Coordinates of C-alpha atoms in Angstrom, one line a residue:
M167 CA 64.1 72.4 -7.3
S168 CA 65.0 74.4 -10.2
Q169 CA 64.9 78.4 -10.0
A170 CA 63.1 80.7 -12.6
T171 CA 66.0 82.5 -14.3
A172 CA 65.6 85.9 -15.7
A173 CA 63.7 86.9 -19.0
P174 CA 66.1 87.0 -21.9
A175 CA 67.6 90.7 -22.3
V176 CA 65.0 92.3 -25.4
P177 CA 67.2 91.9 -29.0
D178 CA 68.5 95.5 -30.3
I179 CA 66.6 95.0 -33.5
L180 CA 64.0 96.1 -30.8
A181 CA 66.2 98.7 -29.3
P182 CA 65.7 101.5 -32.1
G183 CA 61.8 102.0 -32.0
R184 CA 62.1 102.4 -35.7
L185 CA 61.1 101.2 -39.0
Y186 CA 63.9 99.1 -41.2
I187 CA 63.2 100.5 -44.7
G188 CA 66.0 100.5 -47.5
G189 CA 68.8 99.5 -45.3
E190 CA 68.1 102.5 -42.5
W191 CA 66.2 103.4 -39.5
Q192 CA 63.1 105.4 -40.4
D193 CA 60.8 107.0 -38.2
A194 CA 56.7 106.3 -39.1
A195 CA 55.5 108.3 -41.7
S196 CA 52.5 109.2 -38.9
G197 CA 55.5 110.0 -36.4
N198 CA 53.4 107.6 -34.4
S199 CA 54.5 104.5 -32.0
F200 CA 53.5 102.4 -29.4
E201 CA 54.5 100.3 -26.2
V202 CA 54.7 96.8 -26.5
E203 CA 54.6 94.9 -23.5
N204 CA 55.5 91.7 -22.0
P205 CA 52.3 89.9 -20.7
A206 CA 53.9 87.7 -18.0
R207 CA 55.0 91.3 -16.3
E208 CA 52.8 93.4 -17.5
E209 CA 55.6 95.8 -17.8
V210 CA 56.6 97.9 -21.4
V211 CA 59.9 96.0 -23.1
T212 CA 60.1 98.8 -25.7
Q213 CA 58.4 101.6 -27.9
V214 CA 58.1 100.7 -31.8
A215 CA 57.2 103.2 -34.9
E216 CA 53.8 102.6 -36.1
A217 CA 54.1 102.1 -39.8
D218 CA 50.5 102.9 -41.9
A219 CA 50.0 102.2 -46.0
A220 CA 52.4 105.2 -46.0
D221 CA 55.7 103.6 -44.7
I222 CA 54.7 99.7 -46.3
D223 CA 54.4 101.5 -50.1
R224 CA 57.8 103.3 -48.4
A225 CA 59.1 99.3 -47.8
V226 CA 57.7 98.5 -51.2
Q227 CA 59.6 100.6 -53.4
A228 CA 62.8 100.0 -51.7
A229 CA 62.5 95.8 -51.9
R230 CA 62.1 96.6 -55.3
R231 CA 64.9 98.4 -55.6
A232 CA 66.6 96.4 -53.9
F233 CA 65.5 93.2 -55.5
E234 CA 65.9 94.4 -59.6
A235 CA 69.1 96.6 -59.0
G236 CA 70.8 94.3 -56.5
D237 CA 72.4 91.0 -55.9
W238 CA 69.8 89.5 -54.3
A239 CA 67.8 89.2 -57.2
E240 CA 71.3 86.8 -59.3
M241 CA 71.0 84.4 -55.9
P242 CA 69.8 81.2 -55.8
A243 CA 66.8 80.7 -53.8
A244 CA 68.4 78.1 -51.8
Q245 CA 70.8 80.9 -50.7
R246 CA 68.2 83.8 -50.1
G247 CA 66.4 81.1 -47.6
K248 CA 69.2 80.3 -45.8
L249 CA 70.4 84.5 -45.4
L250 CA 66.4 84.7 -44.4
W251 CA 66.6 82.1 -41.8
R252 CA 69.6 84.0 -39.9
L253 CA 68.2 86.8 -39.9
A254 CA 65.4 85.1 -38.3
Q255 CA 66.9 83.6 -35.8
R256 CA 68.6 87.1 -34.8

């Protein structure tokens, strides 16, 4: 019979509890946050920032600036896709 293994550690990307916008960790404009629970254990895993319309606007503006002024716009779509896939795996 196999033994149950411990749940994997929470990824570091969740640890800050902030929004990643424009290359920086930032608090939500409203200052609000909420708890994320592990439904299997009914325990809090982390606290995350609660984004609202102001945060979405900041993120879209930062993405537009990065696309227009950065290497991202010049990078072939296949290479962008590979980078996004690697990010998602982390």
